[in-house]
Coordinates of C-alpha atoms and ligand atoms in Angstrom, one line a residue:
A34 CA 0.0 0.0 0.0
P35 CA 1.3 3.5 -0.7
Q36 CA 1.2 4.4 3.0
E37 CA 3.6 1.5 3.7
R38 CA 6.1 2.8 1.2
R39 CA 6.3 6.3 2.7
G40 CA 9.7 7.0 4.1
R41 CA 10.9 3.5 2.9
R42 CA 14.1 4.8 1.3
D43 CA 15.4 1.2 1.3
L44 CA 12.9 0.5 -1.5
L45 CA 14.6 3.0 -3.8
L46 CA 17.0 0.6 -5.5
P47 CA 14.4 -2.1 -6.1
A48 CA 12.2 0.5 -7.6
L49 CA 14.9 1.8 -9.8
R50 CA 15.8 -1.7 -11.0
A51 CA 12.1 -2.3 -11.8
L52 CA 12.0 0.9 -13.9
Q53 CA 15.2 0.1 -15.7
A54 CA 13.9 -3.4 -16.5
S55 CA 10.6 -2.2 -17.9
R56 CA 11.6 0.9 -19.9
G57 CA 15.4 0.4 -20.4
W58 CA 16.1 3.7 -18.7
I59 CA 14.9 5.9 -15.9
S60 CA 13.2 9.1 -17.0
Y61 CA 12.9 12.3 -15.0
S62 CA 9.1 11.8 -14.6
A63 CA 9.4 8.2 -13.6
L64 CA 12.1 9.1 -11.0
A65 CA 9.8 11.9 -9.7
A66 CA 6.9 9.5 -9.3
V67 CA 9.1 7.1 -7.3
C68 CA 10.3 10.0 -5.1
R69 CA 6.7 11.1 -4.4
E70 CA 5.8 7.5 -3.4
L71 CA 8.9 7.1 -1.1
T72 CA 8.7 10.7 0.1
M73 CA 12.3 11.5 -0.7
P74 CA 14.1 14.4 -2.5
L75 CA 14.5 14.0 -6.2
A76 CA 18.1 15.2 -6.3
E77 CA 19.1 12.4 -3.9
A78 CA 17.3 9.8 -5.9
Y79 CA 19.0 11.0 -9.0
G80 CA 22.3 10.7 -7.2
V81 CA 21.6 7.1 -6.5
A82 CA 20.2 6.3 -10.0
S83 CA 23.3 7.8 -11.7
F84 CA 25.7 5.8 -9.4
Y85 CA 25.1 2.4 -10.8
E86 CA 26.4 1.0 -14.1
L87 CA 23.3 -1.1 -14.9
L88 CA 21.0 1.9 -14.5
A89 CA 20.6 4.6 -17.1
T90 CA 19.3 8.1 -16.6
E91 CA 19.5 9.0 -20.3
P92 CA 17.6 7.3 -23.1
R93 CA 19.2 4.2 -24.5
P94 CA 18.1 1.0 -26.2
R95 CA 15.5 -0.9 -24.2
R96 CA 17.8 -3.8 -23.8
M97 CA 21.6 -3.8 -23.5
I98 CA 24.1 -6.5 -24.1
H99 CA 26.8 -6.0 -21.5
L100 CA 29.8 -7.8 -22.9
C101 CA 32.5 -8.6 -20.5
D102 CA 35.9 -7.4 -21.6
D103 CA 37.7 -8.2 -18.3
V104 CA 40.8 -10.3 -18.1
A105 CA 39.5 -13.9 -18.4
C106 CA 36.9 -13.1 -21.1
T107 CA 39.5 -11.1 -23.1
L108 CA 41.8 -14.2 -23.0
K109 CA 39.0 -16.1 -24.6
G110 CA 38.3 -13.6 -27.4
A111 CA 36.0 -11.0 -26.0
G112 CA 37.8 -8.4 -28.2
M113 CA 36.6 -10.1 -31.4
L114 CA 33.1 -10.3 -30.1
A115 CA 33.1 -6.6 -29.4
G116 CA 34.1 -6.0 -33.0
R117 CA 31.2 -8.2 -34.1
L118 CA 28.7 -6.3 -31.9
Q119 CA 30.0 -3.0 -33.3
A120 CA 29.4 -4.2 -36.8
L121 CA 25.9 -5.5 -35.9
L122 CA 24.6 -2.7 -33.6
G123 CA 26.9 0.3 -34.0
H124 CA 29.1 2.0 -31.4
P125 CA 28.7 1.0 -27.8
E126 CA 26.0 2.8 -25.9
Q127 CA 24.9 4.8 -29.0
G128 CA 22.3 2.6 -30.7
E129 CA 18.8 3.8 -31.1
G130 CA 17.1 0.5 -31.8
P131 CA 15.6 -1.9 -29.3
L132 CA 19.0 -3.5 -28.7
G133 CA 22.3 -1.8 -27.8
W134 CA 25.6 -2.9 -26.2
S135 CA 28.3 -1.8 -23.9
L136 CA 31.5 -3.2 -22.5
S137 CA 31.4 -4.5 -18.9
P138 CA 33.8 -5.3 -16.1
C139 CA 34.0 -8.9 -14.9
L140 CA 30.6 -10.6 -14.9
G141 CA 31.8 -13.5 -12.7
Q142 CA 31.4 -16.1 -15.5
C143 CA 35.2 -16.5 -16.1
E144 CA 35.2 -20.3 -16.4
R145 CA 32.6 -20.2 -19.2
G146 CA 33.3 -16.9 -21.0
P147 CA 33.2 -15.0 -23.1
A148 CA 30.1 -13.9 -21.4
A149 CA 27.4 -11.1 -21.6
L150 CA 24.6 -10.0 -19.4
V151 CA 21.4 -9.3 -21.2
G152 CA 18.5 -8.2 -19.1
D153 CA 18.1 -10.9 -16.5
R154 CA 19.9 -13.5 -18.5
V155 CA 23.5 -14.4 -18.9
W156 CA 24.9 -15.5 -22.2
V157 CA 28.0 -17.7 -21.8
G158 CA 30.4 -19.6 -24.0
L159 CA 29.9 -17.0 -26.7
T160 CA 31.3 -17.5 -30.2
P161 CA 31.0 -15.0 -33.0
E162 CA 28.3 -17.2 -34.7
G163 CA 26.4 -17.8 -31.4
L164 CA 26.4 -14.1 -30.7
E165 CA 25.1 -13.3 -34.1
D166 CA 22.4 -15.9 -33.8
A167 CA 21.3 -14.5 -30.4
V168 CA 21.3 -10.9 -31.6
G169 CA 19.3 -12.0 -34.7
A170 CA 16.7 -13.8 -32.6
W171 CA 16.4 -10.8 -30.4
M172 CA 16.0 -8.4 -33.3
A173 CA 13.3 -10.7 -34.8
G174 CA 11.3 -10.3 -31.5
E175 CA 12.1 -13.8 -30.3
E176 CA 13.7 -12.7 -27.1
A177 CA 13.1 -16.1 -25.4
R178 CA 15.1 -17.9 -28.1
A179 CA 18.0 -15.4 -27.9
H180 CA 20.5 -17.2 -25.7
A181 CA 23.9 -18.6 -26.1
G182 CA 26.1 -21.0 -24.3
G183 CA 25.3 -23.9 -22.1
V184 CA 28.9 -24.4 -21.0
G185 CA 29.2 -26.3 -17.7
T186 CA 31.4 -25.5 -14.8
H187 CA 34.1 -28.0 -13.8
L188 CA 34.1 -28.8 -10.1
G189 CA 36.7 -30.8 -8.2
S190 CA 38.4 -31.2 -4.9
L191 CA 41.7 -32.3 -3.4
G192 CA 43.0 -32.9 0.1
E193 CA 41.8 -33.9 3.6
G194 CA 38.2 -33.0 4.4
T195 CA 37.2 -32.2 0.8
P196 CA 34.7 -31.9 -0.7
L197 CA 33.0 -30.1 2.0
L198 CA 31.6 -26.9 0.5
L199 CA 31.2 -28.6 -2.8
R200 CA 29.8 -31.9 -1.5
R201 CA 26.3 -31.3 -2.8
C202 CA 27.2 -29.2 -5.9
G203 CA 26.5 -30.9 -9.1
R204 CA 25.2 -34.0 -7.3
V205 CA 22.1 -32.8 -5.4
D206 CA 19.1 -31.0 -6.9
P207 CA 19.7 -27.4 -5.8
G208 CA 16.0 -26.6 -6.2
S209 CA 14.8 -29.2 -3.7
L210 CA 14.7 -28.6 0.0
E211 CA 13.9 -32.3 0.5
A212 CA 17.1 -33.3 -1.4
Y213 CA 19.1 -30.8 0.7
V214 CA 17.7 -32.2 4.0
E215 CA 18.3 -35.8 2.7
H216 CA 22.0 -34.9 2.2
G217 CA 22.7 -33.5 5.6
G218 CA 21.0 -30.1 5.2
Y219 CA 19.7 -28.3 8.4
R220 CA 21.4 -30.8 10.7
G221 CA 23.7 -27.9 11.8
L222 CA 20.7 -25.7 12.6
R223 CA 18.9 -28.4 14.5
R224 CA 22.0 -28.9 16.7
A225 CA 22.5 -25.2 17.1
L226 CA 18.9 -24.8 18.3
Q227 CA 19.6 -27.3 21.0
L228 CA 22.9 -25.7 21.9
G229 CA 21.7 -22.1 22.1
P230 CA 23.4 -18.9 20.9
E231 CA 26.5 -18.9 23.2
A232 CA 27.5 -22.5 22.5
T233 CA 26.8 -22.0 18.7
L234 CA 29.2 -19.1 18.8
A235 CA 31.7 -21.2 20.7
E236 CA 31.7 -23.8 18.0
V237 CA 32.4 -21.2 15.4
E238 CA 35.2 -19.8 17.5
A239 CA 36.7 -23.3 18.0
S240 CA 36.6 -23.9 14.2
G241 CA 39.1 -21.0 13.6
L242 CA 37.0 -19.9 10.6
V243 CA 38.1 -16.7 9.0
G244 CA 36.2 -14.6 6.4
R245 CA 36.5 -15.9 2.9
G246 CA 35.7 -12.5 1.2
G247 CA 39.4 -11.4 1.2
A248 CA 40.1 -9.8 4.6
A249 CA 40.3 -13.1 6.5
F250 CA 38.9 -11.6 9.7
P251 CA 38.0 -14.2 12.4
T252 CA 34.3 -14.9 12.0
A253 CA 33.5 -15.6 15.6
R254 CA 35.2 -12.4 16.8
K255 CA 32.9 -10.4 14.4
W256 CA 29.8 -12.3 15.7
A257 CA 30.7 -11.9 19.4
S258 CA 31.3 -8.2 18.9
A259 CA 27.8 -7.7 17.4
A260 CA 26.1 -10.0 20.0
R261 CA 27.3 -7.7 22.8
E262 CA 25.5 -4.7 21.3
P263 CA 21.9 -3.9 22.0
A264 CA 19.1 -5.3 19.8
P265 CA 17.8 -5.0 17.1
R266 CA 20.7 -6.5 15.2
Y267 CA 21.0 -7.6 11.6
V268 CA 22.9 -10.3 9.7
V269 CA 23.8 -9.7 6.1
C270 CA 25.2 -12.0 3.5
N271 CA 27.6 -10.3 1.1
A272 CA 26.8 -11.9 -2.2
D273 CA 28.2 -9.0 -4.2
E274 CA 31.0 -11.2 -5.7
S275 CA 32.5 -8.6 -8.0
E276 CA 36.2 -9.3 -7.8
P277 CA 37.4 -10.0 -11.3
G278 CA 38.2 -13.6 -11.7
S279 CA 36.1 -14.8 -8.8
F280 CA 32.9 -16.9 -9.4
K281 CA 32.9 -19.5 -6.7
D282 CA 30.2 -17.7 -4.6
R283 CA 28.0 -17.7 -7.7
V284 CA 28.4 -21.5 -8.0
L285 CA 27.5 -22.0 -4.3
M286 CA 24.4 -19.8 -4.6
E287 CA 23.2 -21.6 -7.7
Q288 CA 24.2 -25.1 -6.8
D289 CA 23.7 -25.2 -3.0
P290 CA 21.5 -22.2 -2.1
F291 CA 20.0 -23.8 1.1
A292 CA 23.5 -24.0 2.6
V293 CA 23.9 -20.2 2.3
L294 CA 20.5 -19.7 3.9
E295 CA 21.3 -22.1 6.7
G296 CA 24.6 -20.4 7.3
L297 CA 22.9 -17.0 7.6
T298 CA 20.3 -18.4 9.9
L299 CA 23.0 -19.8 12.1
A300 CA 24.7 -16.4 12.2
A301 CA 21.4 -14.9 13.2
L302 CA 20.9 -17.4 16.0
A303 CA 24.4 -16.8 17.3
V304 CA 24.1 -13.0 17.4
G305 CA 20.4 -12.7 18.2
A306 CA 19.2 -11.2 15.0
E307 CA 15.6 -11.5 13.7
R308 CA 16.1 -10.0 10.3
G309 CA 18.7 -10.6 7.6
F310 CA 19.5 -9.5 4.1
I311 CA 21.3 -11.2 1.2
Y312 CA 22.7 -8.6 -1.2
V313 CA 23.3 -10.4 -4.6
R314 CA 25.3 -8.6 -7.3
G315 CA 23.1 -7.3 -10.1
E316 CA 25.1 -9.4 -12.6
Y317 CA 24.0 -12.6 -11.0
P318 CA 20.3 -12.9 -11.9
E319 CA 20.3 -16.7 -11.7
S320 CA 21.9 -16.7 -8.2
H321 CA 19.1 -14.3 -7.1
R322 CA 16.4 -16.6 -8.6
S323 CA 18.0 -19.7 -6.9
L324 CA 18.1 -18.0 -3.5
L325 CA 14.6 -16.7 -3.9
R326 CA 13.2 -20.1 -4.6
A327 CA 15.2 -21.7 -1.8
A328 CA 14.0 -19.0 0.7
E329 CA 10.4 -19.6 -0.2
Q330 CA 10.7 -23.3 0.3
A331 CA 12.6 -22.9 3.6
R332 CA 9.9 -20.5 4.9
A333 CA 7.1 -22.8 3.9
A334 CA 8.8 -25.7 5.7
G335 CA 9.5 -23.8 8.9
F336 CA 13.3 -23.2 8.5
L337 CA 12.7 -19.4 8.2
G338 CA 10.1 -17.2 9.8
E339 CA 8.3 -17.3 13.2
R340 CA 9.5 -19.8 15.7
I341 CA 11.8 -21.8 13.5
L342 CA 11.4 -25.5 13.9
E343 CA 9.0 -24.7 16.8
S344 CA 11.8 -23.2 18.8
G345 CA 11.7 -19.7 20.4
F346 CA 14.0 -18.4 17.6
S347 CA 12.5 -16.3 14.8
F348 CA 14.4 -15.1 11.8
D349 CA 13.6 -14.1 8.2
V350 CA 15.6 -12.9 5.3
E351 CA 15.1 -10.4 2.4
L352 CA 16.9 -10.5 -0.9
R353 CA 18.3 -7.4 -2.5
Q354 CA 20.0 -7.0 -5.9
G355 CA 22.8 -4.6 -6.7
A356 CA 22.9 -2.7 -10.0
G357 CA 26.5 -2.9 -11.1
A358 CA 29.1 -1.3 -8.7
Y359 CA 32.2 -3.1 -7.6
V360 CA 32.6 -0.9 -4.6
C361 CA 29.3 -2.2 -3.1
G362 CA 31.3 -5.4 -2.2
E363 CA 32.8 -3.2 0.5
E364 CA 30.6 -3.9 3.5
T365 CA 29.6 -0.3 4.5
A366 CA 29.0 0.6 0.8
L367 CA 26.7 -2.4 0.7
F368 CA 24.8 -1.1 3.7
N369 CA 24.4 2.2 2.0
S370 CA 23.2 0.5 -1.2
I371 CA 20.5 -1.5 0.8
E372 CA 19.4 1.7 2.6
G373 CA 18.8 3.5 -0.8
L374 CA 21.9 5.7 -0.6
R375 CA 24.8 5.9 -3.1
G376 CA 27.0 2.9 -2.6
E377 CA 29.9 4.8 -1.1
P378 CA 31.9 3.3 1.7
R379 CA 31.6 4.9 5.1
A380 CA 34.6 6.0 7.2
R381 CA 35.4 3.8 10.2
P382 CA 35.1 3.6 13.1
P383 CA 32.4 2.9 14.0
Y384 CA 32.6 -0.6 12.7
P385 CA 29.6 -2.6 11.4
A386 CA 29.3 -4.7 14.5
Q387 CA 28.4 -1.5 16.4
V388 CA 26.9 0.7 13.7
G389 CA 26.0 -1.2 10.6
L390 CA 22.9 -1.6 8.5
F391 CA 20.2 1.1 9.4
G392 CA 22.6 2.2 12.1
R393 CA 22.2 -1.0 14.0
P394 CA 24.8 -3.7 15.1
T395 CA 25.3 -5.9 12.1
V396 CA 27.3 -9.0 11.1
I397 CA 28.2 -9.2 7.5
N398 CA 29.8 -12.3 6.0
N399 CA 30.7 -13.5 2.6
V400 CA 28.7 -16.4 0.9
E401 CA 31.5 -18.9 1.2
T402 CA 32.1 -18.1 4.9
L403 CA 28.4 -18.6 5.7
A404 CA 28.2 -21.8 3.6
A405 CA 31.0 -23.3 5.8
V406 CA 29.0 -22.7 9.0
P407 CA 26.4 -25.5 8.8
A408 CA 29.1 -28.2 8.6
I409 CA 30.9 -26.6 11.6
L410 CA 27.8 -26.9 13.7
E411 CA 27.0 -30.4 12.4
R412 CA 30.5 -31.9 12.9
G413 CA 31.9 -29.6 15.5
G414 CA 34.3 -26.7 15.5
G415 CA 37.2 -28.9 16.6
W416 CA 36.8 -31.1 13.6
Y417 CA 36.9 -28.2 11.2
A418 CA 39.9 -26.7 12.9
S419 CA 41.8 -30.0 12.5
L420 CA 41.8 -29.3 8.7
G421 CA 44.5 -26.9 7.6
S422 CA 47.2 -25.2 9.6
G423 CA 48.1 -21.9 11.3
R424 CA 45.4 -19.3 10.6
S425 CA 44.3 -21.2 7.6
R426 CA 41.7 -23.6 8.9
G427 CA 39.2 -25.7 7.0
T428 CA 39.0 -25.8 3.2
K429 CA 39.0 -23.1 0.5
L430 CA 37.2 -22.7 -2.7
L431 CA 39.1 -21.4 -5.7
S432 CA 37.9 -19.9 -8.9
V433 CA 40.4 -21.0 -11.6
S434 CA 40.2 -19.5 -15.1
G435 CA 42.3 -18.2 -18.0
H436 CA 44.8 -20.5 -19.7
V437 CA 43.9 -23.8 -18.1
V438 CA 42.4 -26.9 -19.6
R439 CA 39.6 -27.2 -17.1
A440 CA 38.5 -23.8 -15.7
G441 CA 36.2 -24.2 -12.8
V442 CA 35.7 -24.1 -9.0
Y443 CA 37.9 -26.3 -6.9
E444 CA 37.9 -27.0 -3.2
V445 CA 41.3 -27.8 -1.6
A446 CA 42.6 -28.3 1.9
F447 CA 44.8 -25.3 2.9
G448 CA 48.4 -26.1 2.3
T449 CA 47.9 -27.5 -1.2
P450 CA 50.6 -26.1 -3.6
L451 CA 49.4 -23.8 -6.3
R452 CA 51.1 -25.9 -8.9
T453 CA 49.1 -29.0 -7.8
I454 CA 45.9 -27.0 -8.1
L455 CA 46.7 -25.7 -11.5
E456 CA 48.0 -29.0 -12.9
D457 CA 46.1 -31.8 -11.2
L458 CA 42.7 -30.1 -10.9
A459 CA 42.7 -27.6 -13.7
G460 CA 44.7 -29.7 -16.1
G461 CA 47.6 -27.2 -16.7
V462 CA 48.1 -24.8 -19.6
P463 CA 46.4 -26.1 -22.8
G464 CA 48.8 -27.6 -25.4
G465 CA 51.6 -28.0 -22.8
G466 CA 52.3 -24.2 -22.8
A467 CA 54.1 -22.5 -20.0
V468 CA 52.7 -20.2 -17.3
Q469 CA 53.9 -16.6 -17.6
A470 CA 52.0 -15.3 -14.5
V471 CA 49.0 -16.1 -12.3
L472 CA 46.8 -13.3 -11.1
C473 CA 46.0 -14.4 -7.6
G474 CA 43.1 -12.8 -5.7
G475 CA 41.6 -10.8 -8.5
A476 CA 42.2 -7.2 -9.6
A477 CA 42.9 -6.3 -5.9
G478 CA 45.4 -9.3 -5.7
T479 CA 48.8 -9.8 -7.0
F480 CA 50.6 -11.4 -10.0
L481 CA 52.7 -14.5 -9.1
G482 CA 55.4 -15.7 -11.4
P483 CA 56.2 -19.2 -12.5
D484 CA 58.9 -19.3 -9.8
Q485 CA 56.3 -18.9 -7.1
L486 CA 53.9 -21.8 -8.1
D487 CA 55.2 -24.2 -5.4
T488 CA 53.8 -21.8 -2.8
P489 CA 51.2 -23.6 -0.6
L490 CA 47.8 -22.1 -0.7
S491 CA 47.5 -20.6 2.8
L492 CA 47.1 -17.1 4.2
E493 CA 50.6 -17.2 5.7
A494 CA 52.5 -18.7 2.8
L495 CA 51.0 -16.4 0.2
Q496 CA 51.6 -13.4 2.4
A497 CA 55.3 -14.5 2.7
V498 CA 55.8 -14.2 -1.1
G499 CA 53.9 -11.0 -1.4
G500 CA 50.6 -12.5 -2.5
T501 CA 47.2 -12.9 -1.0
V502 CA 44.5 -15.6 -0.9
G503 CA 42.0 -12.7 -1.4
S504 CA 38.8 -13.9 -2.8
G505 CA 40.4 -17.2 -3.9
S506 CA 40.7 -16.6 -7.6
L507 CA 43.5 -17.7 -9.9
V508 CA 43.6 -16.4 -13.5
V509 CA 46.4 -18.1 -15.4
L510 CA 48.2 -16.2 -18.2
D511 CA 50.4 -18.2 -20.6
E512 CA 53.5 -16.9 -22.4
T513 CA 51.5 -15.5 -25.3
V514 CA 49.8 -12.9 -23.2
D515 CA 50.8 -9.2 -23.3
L516 CA 51.2 -8.8 -19.5
W517 CA 51.3 -5.0 -19.6
A518 CA 47.9 -5.0 -21.5
V519 CA 46.4 -7.0 -18.6
V520 CA 48.0 -4.6 -16.1
E521 CA 46.4 -1.7 -18.1
R522 CA 43.0 -3.4 -18.0
I523 CA 43.3 -3.7 -14.2
A524 CA 44.4 -0.1 -13.8
R525 CA 41.4 1.0 -15.9
F526 CA 39.1 -1.1 -13.8
F527 CA 40.1 0.7 -10.6
R528 CA 39.9 4.1 -12.3
D529 CA 36.3 3.3 -13.4
E530 CA 35.2 1.7 -10.2
S531 CA 36.5 4.3 -7.7
C532 CA 33.5 5.9 -6.1
G533 CA 35.4 9.2 -6.2
Q534 CA 34.8 10.0 -2.6
C535 CA 38.4 10.5 -1.5
V536 CA 41.2 12.2 -3.4
P537 CA 44.0 9.6 -3.1
C538 CA 41.9 7.0 -4.8
R539 CA 40.0 9.2 -7.2
V540 CA 43.1 10.9 -8.5
G541 CA 45.6 8.1 -7.8
T542 CA 43.7 5.5 -9.8
Q543 CA 43.5 7.9 -12.8
R544 CA 47.3 8.8 -12.6
Q545 CA 48.2 5.1 -12.2
L546 CA 46.3 4.3 -15.4
E547 CA 47.9 7.2 -17.2
V548 CA 51.4 6.0 -16.3
V549 CA 50.7 2.4 -17.2
S550 CA 49.1 3.4 -20.5
A551 CA 52.0 5.7 -21.4
V552 CA 54.5 2.9 -20.8
R553 CA 52.4 0.5 -22.9
R554 CA 52.1 3.0 -25.8
A555 CA 55.8 3.6 -25.7
G556 CA 56.3 -0.2 -25.9
G557 CA 58.0 -0.3 -22.5
P558 CA 60.2 -0.8 -20.5
V559 CA 59.2 0.9 -17.3
D560 CA 61.8 3.7 -16.9
D561 CA 63.0 5.1 -13.7
Q562 CA 60.6 8.1 -13.9
A563 CA 57.6 5.9 -14.4
L564 CA 58.7 3.6 -11.7
A565 CA 59.1 6.4 -9.2
M566 CA 55.7 7.8 -10.1
L567 CA 54.0 4.3 -9.7
N568 CA 55.7 3.8 -6.3
D569 CA 54.7 7.2 -5.0
L570 CA 51.1 6.7 -6.2
A571 CA 51.0 3.3 -4.5
Q572 CA 52.2 4.7 -1.3
V573 CA 49.6 7.5 -1.2
M574 CA 46.7 5.2 -2.2
R575 CA 47.6 2.6 0.4
D576 CA 48.2 5.2 3.2
A577 CA 45.3 7.6 2.6
S578 CA 42.4 5.9 0.9
I579 CA 39.2 5.4 2.9
C580 CA 38.5 1.9 1.9
G581 CA 40.0 -1.3 0.5
L582 CA 39.4 -0.4 -3.1
G583 CA 41.9 2.5 -3.1
Q584 CA 44.2 0.7 -0.7
L585 CA 44.5 -2.4 -2.9
A586 CA 44.3 -0.6 -6.3
P587 CA 48.1 -0.6 -6.7
N588 CA 48.7 -4.2 -5.8
A589 CA 48.5 -5.8 -9.3
V590 CA 50.5 -3.0 -10.9
Q591 CA 53.2 -3.2 -8.2
S592 CA 53.5 -7.0 -8.4
S593 CA 53.7 -7.0 -12.2
L594 CA 56.8 -4.9 -12.0
R595 CA 58.8 -7.8 -10.5
L596 CA 57.8 -10.0 -13.5
L597 CA 58.8 -7.2 -15.9
G598 CA 62.2 -7.0 -14.3
R599 CA 61.6 -3.9 -12.2
S600 CA 61.2 -3.7 -8.5
G601 CA 58.0 -2.2 -7.1
G602 CA 58.2 0.2 -4.2
D603 CA 57.5 -2.2 -1.5
E604 CA 58.4 -5.8 -0.5
R605 CA 54.8 -6.9 -1.2
G606 CA 55.6 -6.4 -4.9
Ligands
SF4_273 FE1 35.7 5.6 -2.8 FE2 38.2 4.9 -3.5 FE3 37.8 6.3 -1.4 FE4 37.0 3.7 -1.4 S1 39.1 4.5 -1.5 S2 35.9 5.5 -0.6 S3 36.3 3.6 -3.5 S4 37.3 7.0 -3.5

């Protein structure tokens, strides 16, 4: 009812997405109507609408093909597809017909690219012919027939305790709650309801689980901190998997969605939250559908809602979709996005555990982190901690793509050497080629050289060689790749994705791109002047940026310098 929408600024992004989907762009009059309904200022709503890549505030074709030209898709021929689209539809973003196109940063389909996002569908495994057919079908008004791809995702595991997170993926019907329960689902929640919140938290603490989104913060410490704050509290699942090269969260959401819901429900039980959100990146429409179906079934069966499984614990979850902004993976930017504000990171402190979503104490965890929790409650924190070593406990999912025979999602015990993962699981470089570099941890990660492939996958070991586990992505580049072109793509990515709120990041990412582009245009090498400039920029961005985006933006550039025979400004490179 209109009265219920008054003041509900958190409904702004869903409303803008709905307008975008129905008309292809958001007109002034449509925006004004939304503002009247939500009783909010038009200028602020315009600021939000113009923030996101997938929303348009100027007229453009009703449907856009967002073609990924990020690292993994480019290795598979996205450049040629862009040329084909230009021939078919004209310059990007300029067409006047029903169908237009644009280039897009990583769509998280790296193992089955080249890929494109078209409305609420994803086209994968694109070939020039397949793309032409799909565009032809669309132009002929046969939108439902316009699809491409059908490429599967390789899954595999190696080492003690695996497969754990992947144990149901590809084997159990992800759309069936019954099948989930039959294969161990909700045993963790049943046990936790008997244990109570404190003992549930103690199990997670005993497991040694740390966040899988990149920062590796101890999960139990985050939960305990929020649990000490006054209610109401929130739990949030960060499903904004936007790190280029990372797609394992997508596979979990689409192939084991109940595990994500169960993990979030366990977090809510441990911290005493009655309401949760799952924020799914806008480029993952299938993940959103998968979670939505799962939540409906879970609610109908008493696993969500009032008095879960007839206990005294009530909890329910709302799904939200992003609209194309890498920075919304930063947790405070994600809160702003849900609240209907521009997705800009907040200064800290205060931290989310004290002042998070809607100003309340909030726990926010990544998809993979939450999906690990049901097994911890089912089998015990001590069992989980017995896997791995040091700070690296349990198992880890990896998104492996680029020049490998079997790109896919692999689960390994911590301590497995990178070379074993790339060769035994992913099949090595096709045709027996050699590895030139591996981009480890996405655009915010680092390049490792062939001399570093015997490094074990663990937080400590990778840190010791200047790398990072990060989001757990490995993009393999063989010797045919122009490494500096990849570095330039990453520098452009950060320039484009900076929210612009703070000067070191806004200006630093632009200057970094200019230097990298100039070196590339000149055909290299990186001379002393360019090197000094890159090092200075890296230091300023790391020291003075508000959030992780600016702080991590120089990592890939700096680490590539070692491979190009120049030393970066810090030992991490
Ligand atoms: Fe925005 Fe960059 Fe500053 Fe983060 S570091 S707040 S992305 S300008």
